[in-house]
Coordinates of C-alpha atoms and ligand atoms in Angstrom, one line a residue:
X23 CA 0.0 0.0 0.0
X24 CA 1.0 3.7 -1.1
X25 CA 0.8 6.1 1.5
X26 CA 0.0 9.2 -0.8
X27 CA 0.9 13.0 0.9
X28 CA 0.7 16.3 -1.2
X29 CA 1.8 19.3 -0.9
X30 CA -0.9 22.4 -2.6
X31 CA 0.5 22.9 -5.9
X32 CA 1.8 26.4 -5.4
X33 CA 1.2 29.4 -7.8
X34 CA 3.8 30.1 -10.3
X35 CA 3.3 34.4 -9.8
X36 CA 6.1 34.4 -7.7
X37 CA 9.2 32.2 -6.4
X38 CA 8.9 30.5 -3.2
X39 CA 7.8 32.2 0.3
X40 CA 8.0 31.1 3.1
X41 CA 4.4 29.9 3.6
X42 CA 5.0 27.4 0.6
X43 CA 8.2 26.4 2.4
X44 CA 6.4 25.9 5.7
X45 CA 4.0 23.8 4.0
X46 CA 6.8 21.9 1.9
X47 CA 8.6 20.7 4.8
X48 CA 6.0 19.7 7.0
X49 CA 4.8 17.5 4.2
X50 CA 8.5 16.4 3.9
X51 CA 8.8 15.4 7.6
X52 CA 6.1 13.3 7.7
X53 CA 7.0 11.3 4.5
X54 CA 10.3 10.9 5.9
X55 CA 8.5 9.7 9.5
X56 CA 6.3 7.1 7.1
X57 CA 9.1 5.8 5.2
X58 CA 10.9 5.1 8.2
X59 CA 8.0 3.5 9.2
X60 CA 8.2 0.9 6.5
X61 CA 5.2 2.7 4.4
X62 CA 5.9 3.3 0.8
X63 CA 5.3 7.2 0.2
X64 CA 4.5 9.1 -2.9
X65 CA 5.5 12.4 -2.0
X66 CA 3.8 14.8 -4.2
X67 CA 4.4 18.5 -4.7
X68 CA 4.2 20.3 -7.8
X69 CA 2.5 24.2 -9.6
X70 CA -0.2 25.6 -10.2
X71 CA 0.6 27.2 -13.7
X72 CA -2.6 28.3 -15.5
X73 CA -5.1 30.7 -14.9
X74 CA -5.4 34.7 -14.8
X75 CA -3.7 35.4 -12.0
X76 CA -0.4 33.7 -14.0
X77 CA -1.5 34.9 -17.0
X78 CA -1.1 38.6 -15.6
X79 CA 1.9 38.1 -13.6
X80 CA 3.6 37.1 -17.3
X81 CA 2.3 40.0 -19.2
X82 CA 3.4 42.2 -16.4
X83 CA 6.6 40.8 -16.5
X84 CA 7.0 40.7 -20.6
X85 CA 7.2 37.7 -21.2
X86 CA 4.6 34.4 -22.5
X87 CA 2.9 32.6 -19.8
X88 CA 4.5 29.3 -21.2
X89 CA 7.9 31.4 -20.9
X90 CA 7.0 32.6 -17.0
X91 CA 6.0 29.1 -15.8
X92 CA 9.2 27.6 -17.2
X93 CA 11.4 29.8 -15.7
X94 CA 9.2 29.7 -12.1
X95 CA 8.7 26.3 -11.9
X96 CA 12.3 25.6 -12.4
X97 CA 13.2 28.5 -9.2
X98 CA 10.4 26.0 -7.6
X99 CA 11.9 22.8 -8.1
X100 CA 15.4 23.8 -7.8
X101 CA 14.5 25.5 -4.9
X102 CA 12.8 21.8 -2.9
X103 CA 16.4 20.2 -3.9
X104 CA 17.8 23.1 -1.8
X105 CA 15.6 22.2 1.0
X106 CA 16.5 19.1 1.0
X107 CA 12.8 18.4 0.2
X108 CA 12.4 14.4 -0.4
X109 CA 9.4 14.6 -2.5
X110 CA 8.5 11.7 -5.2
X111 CA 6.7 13.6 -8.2
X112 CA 6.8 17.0 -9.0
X113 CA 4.0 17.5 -11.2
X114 CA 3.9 20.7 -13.4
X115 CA -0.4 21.7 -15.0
X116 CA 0.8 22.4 -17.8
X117 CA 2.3 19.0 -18.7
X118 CA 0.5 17.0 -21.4
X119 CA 0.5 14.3 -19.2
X120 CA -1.6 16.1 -16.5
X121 CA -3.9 17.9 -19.7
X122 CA -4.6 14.1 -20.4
X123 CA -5.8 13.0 -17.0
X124 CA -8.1 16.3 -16.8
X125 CA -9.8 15.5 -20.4
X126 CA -10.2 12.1 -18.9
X127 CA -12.2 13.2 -15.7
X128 CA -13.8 15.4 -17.2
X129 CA -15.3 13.1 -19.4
X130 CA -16.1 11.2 -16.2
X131 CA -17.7 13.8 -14.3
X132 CA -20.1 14.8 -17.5
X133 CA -21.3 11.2 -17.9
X134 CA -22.6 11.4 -14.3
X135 CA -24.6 14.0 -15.5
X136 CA -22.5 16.8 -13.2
X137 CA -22.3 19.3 -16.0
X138 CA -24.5 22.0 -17.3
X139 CA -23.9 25.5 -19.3
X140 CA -25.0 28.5 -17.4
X141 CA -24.7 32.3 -16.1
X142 CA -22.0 33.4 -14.0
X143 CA -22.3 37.0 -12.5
X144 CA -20.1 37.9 -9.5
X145 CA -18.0 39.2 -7.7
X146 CA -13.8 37.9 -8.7
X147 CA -10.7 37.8 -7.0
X148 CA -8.3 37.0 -9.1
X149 CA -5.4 36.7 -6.2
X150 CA -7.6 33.8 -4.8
X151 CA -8.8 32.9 -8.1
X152 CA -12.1 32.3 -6.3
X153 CA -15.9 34.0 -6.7
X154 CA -16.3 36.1 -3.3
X155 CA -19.4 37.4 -1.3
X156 CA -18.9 41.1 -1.7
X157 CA -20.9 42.2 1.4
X158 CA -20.8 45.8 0.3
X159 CA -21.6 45.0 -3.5
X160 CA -19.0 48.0 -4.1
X161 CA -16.0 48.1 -6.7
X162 CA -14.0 49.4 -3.9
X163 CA -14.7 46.5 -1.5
X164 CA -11.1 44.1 -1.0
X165 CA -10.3 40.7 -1.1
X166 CA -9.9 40.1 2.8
X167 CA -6.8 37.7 2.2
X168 CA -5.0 39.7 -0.7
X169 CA -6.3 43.3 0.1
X170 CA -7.2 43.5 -3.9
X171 CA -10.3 45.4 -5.2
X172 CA -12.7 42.4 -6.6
X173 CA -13.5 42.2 -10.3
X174 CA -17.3 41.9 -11.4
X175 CA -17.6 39.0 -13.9
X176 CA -20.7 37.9 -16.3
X177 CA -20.1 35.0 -18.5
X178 CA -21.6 32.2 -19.6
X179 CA -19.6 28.9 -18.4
X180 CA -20.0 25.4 -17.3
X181 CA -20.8 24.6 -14.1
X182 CA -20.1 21.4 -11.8
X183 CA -23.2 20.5 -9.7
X184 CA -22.0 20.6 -6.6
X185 CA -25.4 20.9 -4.9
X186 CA -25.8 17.3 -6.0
X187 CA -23.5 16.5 -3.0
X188 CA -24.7 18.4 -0.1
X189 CA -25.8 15.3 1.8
X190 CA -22.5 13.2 0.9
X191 CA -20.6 16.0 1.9
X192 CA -21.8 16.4 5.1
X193 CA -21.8 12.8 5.9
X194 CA -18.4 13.0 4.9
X195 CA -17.2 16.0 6.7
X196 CA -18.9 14.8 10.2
X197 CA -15.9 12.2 10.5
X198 CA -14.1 14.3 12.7
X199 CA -10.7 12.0 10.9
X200 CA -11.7 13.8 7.6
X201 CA -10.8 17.5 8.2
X202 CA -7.9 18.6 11.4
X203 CA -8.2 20.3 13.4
X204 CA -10.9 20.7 15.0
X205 CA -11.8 24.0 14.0
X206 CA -11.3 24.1 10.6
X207 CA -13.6 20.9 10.5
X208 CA -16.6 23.1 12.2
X209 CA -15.7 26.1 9.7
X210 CA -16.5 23.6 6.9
X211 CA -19.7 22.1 8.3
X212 CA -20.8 25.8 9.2
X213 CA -20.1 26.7 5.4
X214 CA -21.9 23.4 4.1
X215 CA -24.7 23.7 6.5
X216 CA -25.7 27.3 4.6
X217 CA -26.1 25.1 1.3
X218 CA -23.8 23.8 -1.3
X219 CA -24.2 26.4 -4.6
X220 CA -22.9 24.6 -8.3
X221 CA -19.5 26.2 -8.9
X222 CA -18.3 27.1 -12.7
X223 CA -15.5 25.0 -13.5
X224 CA -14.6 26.8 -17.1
X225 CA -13.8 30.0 -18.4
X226 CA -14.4 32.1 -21.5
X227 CA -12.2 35.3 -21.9
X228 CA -8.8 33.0 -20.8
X229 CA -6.7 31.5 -23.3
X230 CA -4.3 30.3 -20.4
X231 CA -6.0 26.9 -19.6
X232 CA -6.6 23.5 -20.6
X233 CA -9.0 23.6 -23.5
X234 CA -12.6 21.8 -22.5
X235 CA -13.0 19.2 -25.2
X236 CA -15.7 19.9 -26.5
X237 CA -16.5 24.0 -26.3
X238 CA -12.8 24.6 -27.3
X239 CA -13.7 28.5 -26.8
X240 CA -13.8 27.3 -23.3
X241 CA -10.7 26.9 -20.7
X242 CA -11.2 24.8 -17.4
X243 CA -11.3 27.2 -14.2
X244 CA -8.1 26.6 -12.7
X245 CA -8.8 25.4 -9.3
X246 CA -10.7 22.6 -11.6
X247 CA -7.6 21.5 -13.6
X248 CA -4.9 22.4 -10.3
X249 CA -6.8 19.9 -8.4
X250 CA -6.2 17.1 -10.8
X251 CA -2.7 17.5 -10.4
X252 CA -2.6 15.6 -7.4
X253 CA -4.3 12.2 -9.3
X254 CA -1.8 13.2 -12.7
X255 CA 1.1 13.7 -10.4
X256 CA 1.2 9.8 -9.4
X257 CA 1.4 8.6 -13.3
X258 CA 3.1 11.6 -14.5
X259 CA 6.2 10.1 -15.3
X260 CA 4.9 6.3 -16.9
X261 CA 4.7 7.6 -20.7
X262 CA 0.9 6.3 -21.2
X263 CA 0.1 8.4 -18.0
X264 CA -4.0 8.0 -17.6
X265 CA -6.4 8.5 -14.9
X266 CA -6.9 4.6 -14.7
X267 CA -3.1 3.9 -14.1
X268 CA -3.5 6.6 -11.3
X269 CA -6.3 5.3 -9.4
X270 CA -4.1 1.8 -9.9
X271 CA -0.7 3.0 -8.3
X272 CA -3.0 3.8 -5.1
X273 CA -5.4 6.8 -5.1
X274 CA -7.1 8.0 -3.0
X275 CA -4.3 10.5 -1.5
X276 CA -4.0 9.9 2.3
X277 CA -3.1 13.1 3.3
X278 CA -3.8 16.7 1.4
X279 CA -1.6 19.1 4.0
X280 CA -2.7 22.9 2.8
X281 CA -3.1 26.2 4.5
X282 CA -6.6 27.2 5.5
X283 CA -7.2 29.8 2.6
X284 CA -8.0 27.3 0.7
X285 CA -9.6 24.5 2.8
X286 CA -12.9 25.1 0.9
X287 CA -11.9 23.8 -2.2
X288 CA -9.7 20.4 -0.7
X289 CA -12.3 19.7 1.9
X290 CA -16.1 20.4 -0.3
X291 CA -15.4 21.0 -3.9
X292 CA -12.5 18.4 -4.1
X293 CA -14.4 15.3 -2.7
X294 CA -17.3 16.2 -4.6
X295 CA -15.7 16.5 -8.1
X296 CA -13.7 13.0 -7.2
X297 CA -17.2 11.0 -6.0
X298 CA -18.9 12.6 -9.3
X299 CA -16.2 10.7 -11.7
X300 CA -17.2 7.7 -9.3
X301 CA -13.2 8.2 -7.3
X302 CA -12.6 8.4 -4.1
X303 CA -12.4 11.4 -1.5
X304 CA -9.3 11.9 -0.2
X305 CA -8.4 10.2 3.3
X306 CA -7.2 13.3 5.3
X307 CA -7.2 16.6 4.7
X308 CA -5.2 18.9 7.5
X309 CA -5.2 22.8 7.5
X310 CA -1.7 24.2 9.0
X311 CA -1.7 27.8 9.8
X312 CA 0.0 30.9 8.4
X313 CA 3.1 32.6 9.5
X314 CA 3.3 35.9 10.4
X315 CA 6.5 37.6 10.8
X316 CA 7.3 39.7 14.0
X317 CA 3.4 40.1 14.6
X318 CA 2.7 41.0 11.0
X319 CA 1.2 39.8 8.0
X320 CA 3.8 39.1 5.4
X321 CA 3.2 41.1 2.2
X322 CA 5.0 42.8 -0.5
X323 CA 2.7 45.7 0.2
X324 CA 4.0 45.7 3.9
X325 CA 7.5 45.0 2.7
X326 CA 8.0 42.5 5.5
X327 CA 8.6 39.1 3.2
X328 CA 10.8 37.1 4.9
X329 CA 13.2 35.5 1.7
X330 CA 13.4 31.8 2.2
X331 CA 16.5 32.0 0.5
X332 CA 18.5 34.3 2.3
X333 CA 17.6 32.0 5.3
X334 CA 18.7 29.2 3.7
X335 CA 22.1 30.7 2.9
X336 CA 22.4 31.9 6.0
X337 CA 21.3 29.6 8.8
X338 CA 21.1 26.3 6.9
X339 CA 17.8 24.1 5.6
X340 CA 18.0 22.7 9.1
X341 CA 17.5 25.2 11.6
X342 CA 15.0 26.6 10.2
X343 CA 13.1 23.3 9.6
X344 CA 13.6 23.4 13.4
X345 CA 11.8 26.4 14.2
X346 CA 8.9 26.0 11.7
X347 CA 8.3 22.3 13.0
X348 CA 8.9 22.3 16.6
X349 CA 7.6 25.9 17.3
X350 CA 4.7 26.0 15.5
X351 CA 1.9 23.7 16.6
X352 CA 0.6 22.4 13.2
X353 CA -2.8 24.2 13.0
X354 CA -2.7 27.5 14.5
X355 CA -0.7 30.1 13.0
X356 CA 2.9 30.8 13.9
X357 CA 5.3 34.1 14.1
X358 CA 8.6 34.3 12.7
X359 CA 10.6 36.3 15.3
X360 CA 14.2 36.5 14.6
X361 CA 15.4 36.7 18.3
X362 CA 13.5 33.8 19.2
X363 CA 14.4 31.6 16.2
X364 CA 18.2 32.3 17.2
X365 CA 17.5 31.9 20.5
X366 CA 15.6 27.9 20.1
X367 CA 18.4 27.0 17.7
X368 CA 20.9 28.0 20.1
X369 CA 19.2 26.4 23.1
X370 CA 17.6 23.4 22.0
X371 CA 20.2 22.1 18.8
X372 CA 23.6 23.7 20.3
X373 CA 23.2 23.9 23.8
X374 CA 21.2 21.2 24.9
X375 CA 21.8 18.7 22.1
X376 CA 25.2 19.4 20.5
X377 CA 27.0 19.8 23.7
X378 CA 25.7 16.8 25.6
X379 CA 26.5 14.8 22.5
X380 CA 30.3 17.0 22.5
X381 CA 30.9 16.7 26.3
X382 CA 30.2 13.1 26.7
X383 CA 32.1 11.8 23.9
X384 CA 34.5 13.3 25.1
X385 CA 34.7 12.2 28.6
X386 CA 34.5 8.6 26.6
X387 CA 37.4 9.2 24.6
X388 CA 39.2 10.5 27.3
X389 CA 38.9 8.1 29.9
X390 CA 38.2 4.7 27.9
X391 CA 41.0 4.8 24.9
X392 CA 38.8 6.7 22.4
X393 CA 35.9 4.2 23.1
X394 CA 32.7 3.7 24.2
X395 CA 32.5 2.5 27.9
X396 CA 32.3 -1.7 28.2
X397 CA 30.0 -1.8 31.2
X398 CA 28.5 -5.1 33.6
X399 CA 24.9 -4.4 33.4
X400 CA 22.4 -2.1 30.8
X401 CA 19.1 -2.7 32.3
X402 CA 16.9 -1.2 34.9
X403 CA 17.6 2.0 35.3
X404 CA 16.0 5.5 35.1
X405 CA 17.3 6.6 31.6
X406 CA 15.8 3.4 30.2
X407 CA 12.6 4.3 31.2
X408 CA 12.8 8.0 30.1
X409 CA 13.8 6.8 26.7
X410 CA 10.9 4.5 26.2
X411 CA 8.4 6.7 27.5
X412 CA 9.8 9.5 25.3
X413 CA 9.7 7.1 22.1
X414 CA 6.3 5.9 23.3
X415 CA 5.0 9.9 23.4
X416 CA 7.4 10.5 20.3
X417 CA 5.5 8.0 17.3
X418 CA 1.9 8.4 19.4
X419 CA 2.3 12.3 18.1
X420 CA 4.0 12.2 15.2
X421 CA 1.4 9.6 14.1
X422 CA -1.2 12.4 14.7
X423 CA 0.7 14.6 12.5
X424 CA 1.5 16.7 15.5
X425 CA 5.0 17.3 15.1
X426 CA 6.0 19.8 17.3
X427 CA 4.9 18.0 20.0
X428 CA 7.2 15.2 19.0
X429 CA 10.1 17.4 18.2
X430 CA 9.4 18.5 22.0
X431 CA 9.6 15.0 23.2
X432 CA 13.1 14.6 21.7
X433 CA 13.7 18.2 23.1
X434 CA 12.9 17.2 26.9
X435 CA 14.2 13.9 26.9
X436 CA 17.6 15.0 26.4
X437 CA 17.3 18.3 28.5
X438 CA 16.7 15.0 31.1
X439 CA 19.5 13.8 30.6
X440 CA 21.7 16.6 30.9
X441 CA 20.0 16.7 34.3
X442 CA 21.4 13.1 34.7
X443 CA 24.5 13.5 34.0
X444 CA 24.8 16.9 35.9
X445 CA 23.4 15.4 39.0
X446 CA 25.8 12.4 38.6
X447 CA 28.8 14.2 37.9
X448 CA 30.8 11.6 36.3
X449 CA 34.0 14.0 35.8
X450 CA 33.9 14.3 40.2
X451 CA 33.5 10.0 40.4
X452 CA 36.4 9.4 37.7
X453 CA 38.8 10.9 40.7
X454 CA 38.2 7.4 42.9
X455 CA 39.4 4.6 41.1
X456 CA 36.4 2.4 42.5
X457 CA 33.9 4.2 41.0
X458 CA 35.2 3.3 37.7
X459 CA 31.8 0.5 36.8
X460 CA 29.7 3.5 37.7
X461 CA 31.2 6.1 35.7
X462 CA 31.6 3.6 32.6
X463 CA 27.6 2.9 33.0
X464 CA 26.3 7.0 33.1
X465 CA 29.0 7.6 30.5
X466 CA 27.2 4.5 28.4
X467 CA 23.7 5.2 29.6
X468 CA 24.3 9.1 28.1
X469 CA 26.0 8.0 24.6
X470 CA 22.8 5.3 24.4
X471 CA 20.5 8.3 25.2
X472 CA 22.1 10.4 22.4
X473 CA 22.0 7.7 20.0
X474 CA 18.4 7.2 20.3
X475 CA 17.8 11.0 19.9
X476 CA 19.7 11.4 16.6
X477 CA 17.5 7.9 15.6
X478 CA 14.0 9.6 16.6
X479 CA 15.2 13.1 15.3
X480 CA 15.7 11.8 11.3
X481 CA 12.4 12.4 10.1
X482 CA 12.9 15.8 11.3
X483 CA 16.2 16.7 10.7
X484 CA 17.9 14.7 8.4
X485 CA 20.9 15.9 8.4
X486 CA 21.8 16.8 11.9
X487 CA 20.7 13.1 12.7
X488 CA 23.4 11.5 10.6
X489 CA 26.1 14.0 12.6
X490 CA 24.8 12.7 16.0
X491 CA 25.4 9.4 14.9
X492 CA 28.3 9.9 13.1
X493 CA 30.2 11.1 16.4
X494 CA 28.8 7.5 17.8
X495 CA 30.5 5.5 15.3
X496 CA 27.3 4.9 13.2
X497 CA 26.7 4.6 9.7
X498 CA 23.5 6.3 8.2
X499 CA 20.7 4.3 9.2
X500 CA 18.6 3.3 6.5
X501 CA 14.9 3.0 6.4
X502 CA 14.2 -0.3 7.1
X503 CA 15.3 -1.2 10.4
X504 CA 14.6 2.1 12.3
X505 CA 11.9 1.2 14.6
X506 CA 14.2 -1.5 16.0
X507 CA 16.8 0.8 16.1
X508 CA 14.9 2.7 19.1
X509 CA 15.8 -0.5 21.1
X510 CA 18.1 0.8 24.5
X511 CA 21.7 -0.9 24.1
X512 CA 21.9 -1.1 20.8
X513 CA 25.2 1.1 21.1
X514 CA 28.3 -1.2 20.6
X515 CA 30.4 -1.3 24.2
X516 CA 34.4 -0.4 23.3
X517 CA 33.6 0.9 19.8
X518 CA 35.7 3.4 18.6
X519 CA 34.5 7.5 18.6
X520 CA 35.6 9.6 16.5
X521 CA 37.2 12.8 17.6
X522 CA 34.4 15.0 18.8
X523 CA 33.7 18.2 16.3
X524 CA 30.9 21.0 17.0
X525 CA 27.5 19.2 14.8
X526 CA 25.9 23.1 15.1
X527 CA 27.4 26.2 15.0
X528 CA 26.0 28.9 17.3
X529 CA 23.9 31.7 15.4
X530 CA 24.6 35.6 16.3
X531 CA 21.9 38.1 16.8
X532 CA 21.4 40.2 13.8
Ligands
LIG613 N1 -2.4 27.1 -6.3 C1 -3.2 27.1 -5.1 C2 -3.2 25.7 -4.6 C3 -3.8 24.6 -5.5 S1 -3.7 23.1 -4.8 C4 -4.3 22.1 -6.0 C5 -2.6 28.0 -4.1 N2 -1.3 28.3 -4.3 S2 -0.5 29.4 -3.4 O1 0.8 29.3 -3.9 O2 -1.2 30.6 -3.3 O3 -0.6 28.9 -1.9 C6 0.0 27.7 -1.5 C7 -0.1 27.4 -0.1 O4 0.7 28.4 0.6 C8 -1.5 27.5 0.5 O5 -1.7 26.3 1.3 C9 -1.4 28.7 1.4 O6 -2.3 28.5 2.5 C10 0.0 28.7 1.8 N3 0.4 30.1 2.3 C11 0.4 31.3 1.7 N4 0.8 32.2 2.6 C12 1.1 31.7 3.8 C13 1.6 32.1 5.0 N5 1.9 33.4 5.2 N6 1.8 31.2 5.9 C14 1.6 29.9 5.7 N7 1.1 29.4 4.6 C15 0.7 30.3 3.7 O7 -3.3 28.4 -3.2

C-alpha cells in the first residue's frame, strides 16, 4: 500500500515564500517519518501554472505565460532540492501528461450528469482565483486575504453540480478523521450547513487553460484542472500516464496538507468532483496555519517578506526546519521572530543537544582509549525508562501529525538527561578509582541516550541526525530497520568515537 501526501501545488506568480516552504517541509517530515515507518510514500508536490492570475503576472513581466511558468517552476523545483525536500513527483499543469488525466475526468464527471452551461455574474478575486461574497456590492470593496479590489464577472460557463452533493458531503465532513483540526472541521460544516451552490469550473475570456474538449472556446477554471494534479502527479512520469493507471498506483491521496485559505476547495469542492467521476475522496485533509512575521502579516505591500532563500544561505535548511516544525503547533498560526528563532536554535540544537553529544564523547574518549565504555549491566535504570516513554510519546504524536509536539519529546528527553549527567557528575566520580563501573555505566547510559535521539530526530532533521550518529560510530541508518533501532543498548560497548567536532554552529543576533 501507497501512503500518498501532497503538498498544494503552489502558484507560479512568484518564487517561493515562506508559507510554501512551511508547507513543503512539513509535508517532507512526515513522508520521511512514514518511510521510516516501513510505508511506501508518494510524495507529491508540484504548480499551479494556469489561470489569470499567472497569466497577468507574465504579461506584467514581458514575457509568455508558457515562458513565465518555465522559468518559475524551475526557481520552484530547484528550490525543494535546496531544502532538501524528499518529495517523489513533481507535477507541473501544464504538462500533457496532467492535460490528459483532466480530459479524462472530465469526461467522467459529465457522464454522471454533473455538467451544465449556465450564467455566472459575480464578484472575482483573481489573487484567490475564487468568486467572493462582496458584502458591500461595491467596486472598492477588497479581497480580505490579498487586500485587492474584486473584479465583477458575467459570462456564460459550465458549471459542476455541486449541490448534487450536499448530503455526501456532510456525511463526509462529520468524520471528525476527515478534516484537522478541529476548528477548521466546524468552519467547513458551518459553510456546508448554509447550502452547497454549483460552482463554474470553465472560463471564456482565458486563453491560459486546458481547453474543454468539447466547447474549445472554453478553458477549465483553474482550481478545476490544479486539483487534478494531485491524481496526474502519481502517473506523471509512466509515458501512457491516464487517470486509470492513477487510481491503480493507489489513489485515494492519504493526506492533502494545505493552508486554510484554501480549505474550501480540498475539503467540499475536491471530494465532490472525485465521487462525481465515481473516485474516491481523499483520506485526510489537515489545514496548518500561516506565518506571520514579528506580529505581522507578510506582504510585498507591507515590505515584511521574509526571503526563504537568504535564510537558507544563512542559517542552513536545518534550523530553520527546526523552528517552523517544533515551534509551530501544526494548525494554529505561527510568528517568525528573529530573536526567538536564534534563541531555540541556540538552546535546543547547540546547547542542549550538540553539547551533551560533544561533552560526553569526550569524557568517553578520554577516559576509555577513544571508546565507548564496556559496562557489567544495561538494564533497569532511570534513563531506560525515560527513553521508552519518550519514544512511546514520540511516534503516538508524530502519528497524529503533531510534530511539534514530538520534536518536543526529543527536546525534553535529552534536556533530562543533561540533568542526569549533571546530578551524577561523572567528571567528580572518575577521581576514585572504585567508582570506575559507575562512571563507565552513566557515561554509556548518556551515549545510548544520544543515540536514540539522533534515531528519533531523522524524520525531522535529516541531516543533523546523521552527525549525531556519526560522532557514535554509526553509519547512516537506512529505512528499514529504524523502529528497532529505538531499542536501548543497541550502542556497541568499546567501539571506537571519533574525535568529537561541534554538529551546530551557534547563530549571532542580527
Ligand atoms: N495554487 C493554489 C493551490 C492549488 S492546490 C491544488 C494556491 N497556491 S498558493 O501558492 O497561493 O498557496 C500555496 C499554499 O501556501 C497554501 O496552502 C497557502 O495557505 C500557503 N500560504 C500562503 N501564505 C502563507 C503564509 N503566510 N503562511 C503559511 N502558509 C501560507 O493556493
Amino acid at each position: 500500500m501507497n501512503f500518498i501526501i501532497t503538498t498544494p501545488l503552489y502558484y507560479v506568480n512568484d518564487k517561493p515564500h515562506l508559507g510554501s516552504v512551511y508547507t513543503t517541509i512539513i509535508c517532507d517530515s512526515i513522508a520521511r517519518y512514514k518511510r521510516l515507518r516501513g510505508e511506501k510514500v508518494i510524495f507529491i508536490t508540484g504548480v499551479d501554472e494556469h489561470g489569470l492570475k499567472i497569466q497577468r503576472t507574465a504579461i506584467n513581466n514581458g514575457v509568455s505565460p508558457k515562458e513565465h511558468c518555465d522559468e518559475i517552476s524551475d526557481i520552484f523545483k530547484k528550490n525543494w532540492l535546496e531544502w532538501n525536500i524528499s518529495f517523489n513527483k513533481f507535477i507541473r499543469t501544464t504538462s500533457q501528461e496532467h492535460e490528459k488525466v483532466v480530459h479524462e475526468f472530465y469526461e467522467k464527471v459529465k457522464s454522471s450528469n454533473d455538467i451544465y452551461m449556465g450564467e455566472q455574474k459575480g464578484w472575482y478575486c483573481v489573487g484567490c482565483e475564487e468568486f467572493k461574497d462582496n458584502p458591500d456590492n461595491s467596486p472598492s470593496y477588497k479581497c480580505p486575504i490579498h487586500k485587492k479590489n474584486l473584479e465583477w464577472k458575467n459570462e456564460t460557463n459550465l458549471f459542476f453540480r455541486l449541490s448534487k452533493y450536499q448530503e455526501t458531503i456532510e456525511e463526509l465532513i462529520q468524520d471528525p478523521e476527515f478534516i484537522e483540526p478541529k476548528e477548521r472541521r466546524n468552519e467547513i460544516i458551518n459553510f456546508v450547513s448554509k447550502g452547497l451552490k454549483d460552482f463554474s469550473i470553465s472560463r471564456t475570456n482565458l486563453d491560459w487553460g486546458i481547453r474543454v474538449p468539447d466547447h474549445l472556446n472554453h478553458t477549465f477554471y483553474v482550481w478545476f484542472d490544479a486539483l487534478l494534479g494531485y491524481v496526474s502527479a502519481i502517473s506523471s512520469v509512466d509515458k501512457s500516464s491516464s487517470l486509470d493507471i492513477s487510481i491503480k498506483s493507489g489513489w485515494p491521496a492519504n493526506l492533502h496538507i494545505i493552508g486554510k485559505d484554501i480549505l474550501r476547495f480540498h475539503a467540499i469542492y475536491w471530494p465532490a468532483m472525485l465521487i462525481s467521476a465515481g473516485m474516491k475522496p481523499p483520506q485526510k485533509i489537515l489545514g496548518h496555519g500561516f506565518l506571520t512575521r514579528e506580529g505581522q502579516k507578510m506582504g510585498k505591500s507591507l515590505g515584511n517578506v521574509l526571503d526563504p532563500e537568504i535564510l537558507l544561505k544563512k542559517y542552513g535548511e536545518e534550523s530553520v526546519r527546526w523552528y517552523l516544525l517544533k515551534d509551530i503547533s501544526l494548525g494554529s498560526d505561527g510568528d517568525f521572530q528573529n530573536r526567538r528563532f536564534v534563541d531555540i536554535i541556540n538552546n535546543d540544537l547547540a546547547n542542549t543537544i550538540g553539547n551533551l553529544l560533544n561533552r560526553t564523547t569526550s569524557m568517553s574518549r578520554k577516559w576509555f582509549n577513544n571508546q565507548t565504555p564496556s559496562i557489567s549491566e544495561k538494564n533497569n535504570n532511570e534513563i531506560i525508562t525515560l527513553s521508552n516513554k519518550s519514544i512511546n510519546n514520540y511516534l503516538t504524536y508524530f502519528d497524529m501529525y503533531k510534530i511539534d509536539k514530538a520534536s518536543n519529546e526529543i527536546l525534553n528527553f535529552a534536556i533530562n538527561v543533561n540533568l542526569y549527567l549533571n546530578k551524577k557528575e561523572p567528571w567528580s566520580l572518575i577521581k576514585d578509582d572504585n567508582n570506575i563501573n559507575e562512571v563507565k555505566l552513566i557515561i554509556y547510559n548518556v551515549l545510548e541516550a544520544t543515540r536514540i535521539i539522533g534515531t528519533l530526530i531523522k524524520p525531522i532533521l535529516p541531516e543533523f541526525s546523521i552527525k549525531i550518529l556519526f560522532q557514535l560510530g554509526e553509519n547512516d541508518i537506512g529505512n528499514t530497520d529504524w523502529l528497532e533501532r529505538l531499542q536501548w543498548g543497541l550502542l556497541p560497548e568499546s567501539r571506537d568515537l571519533p574525535k568529537p567536532i561541534p554538529i551546530i554552529s551557534k547563530l549571532d543576533y542580527e
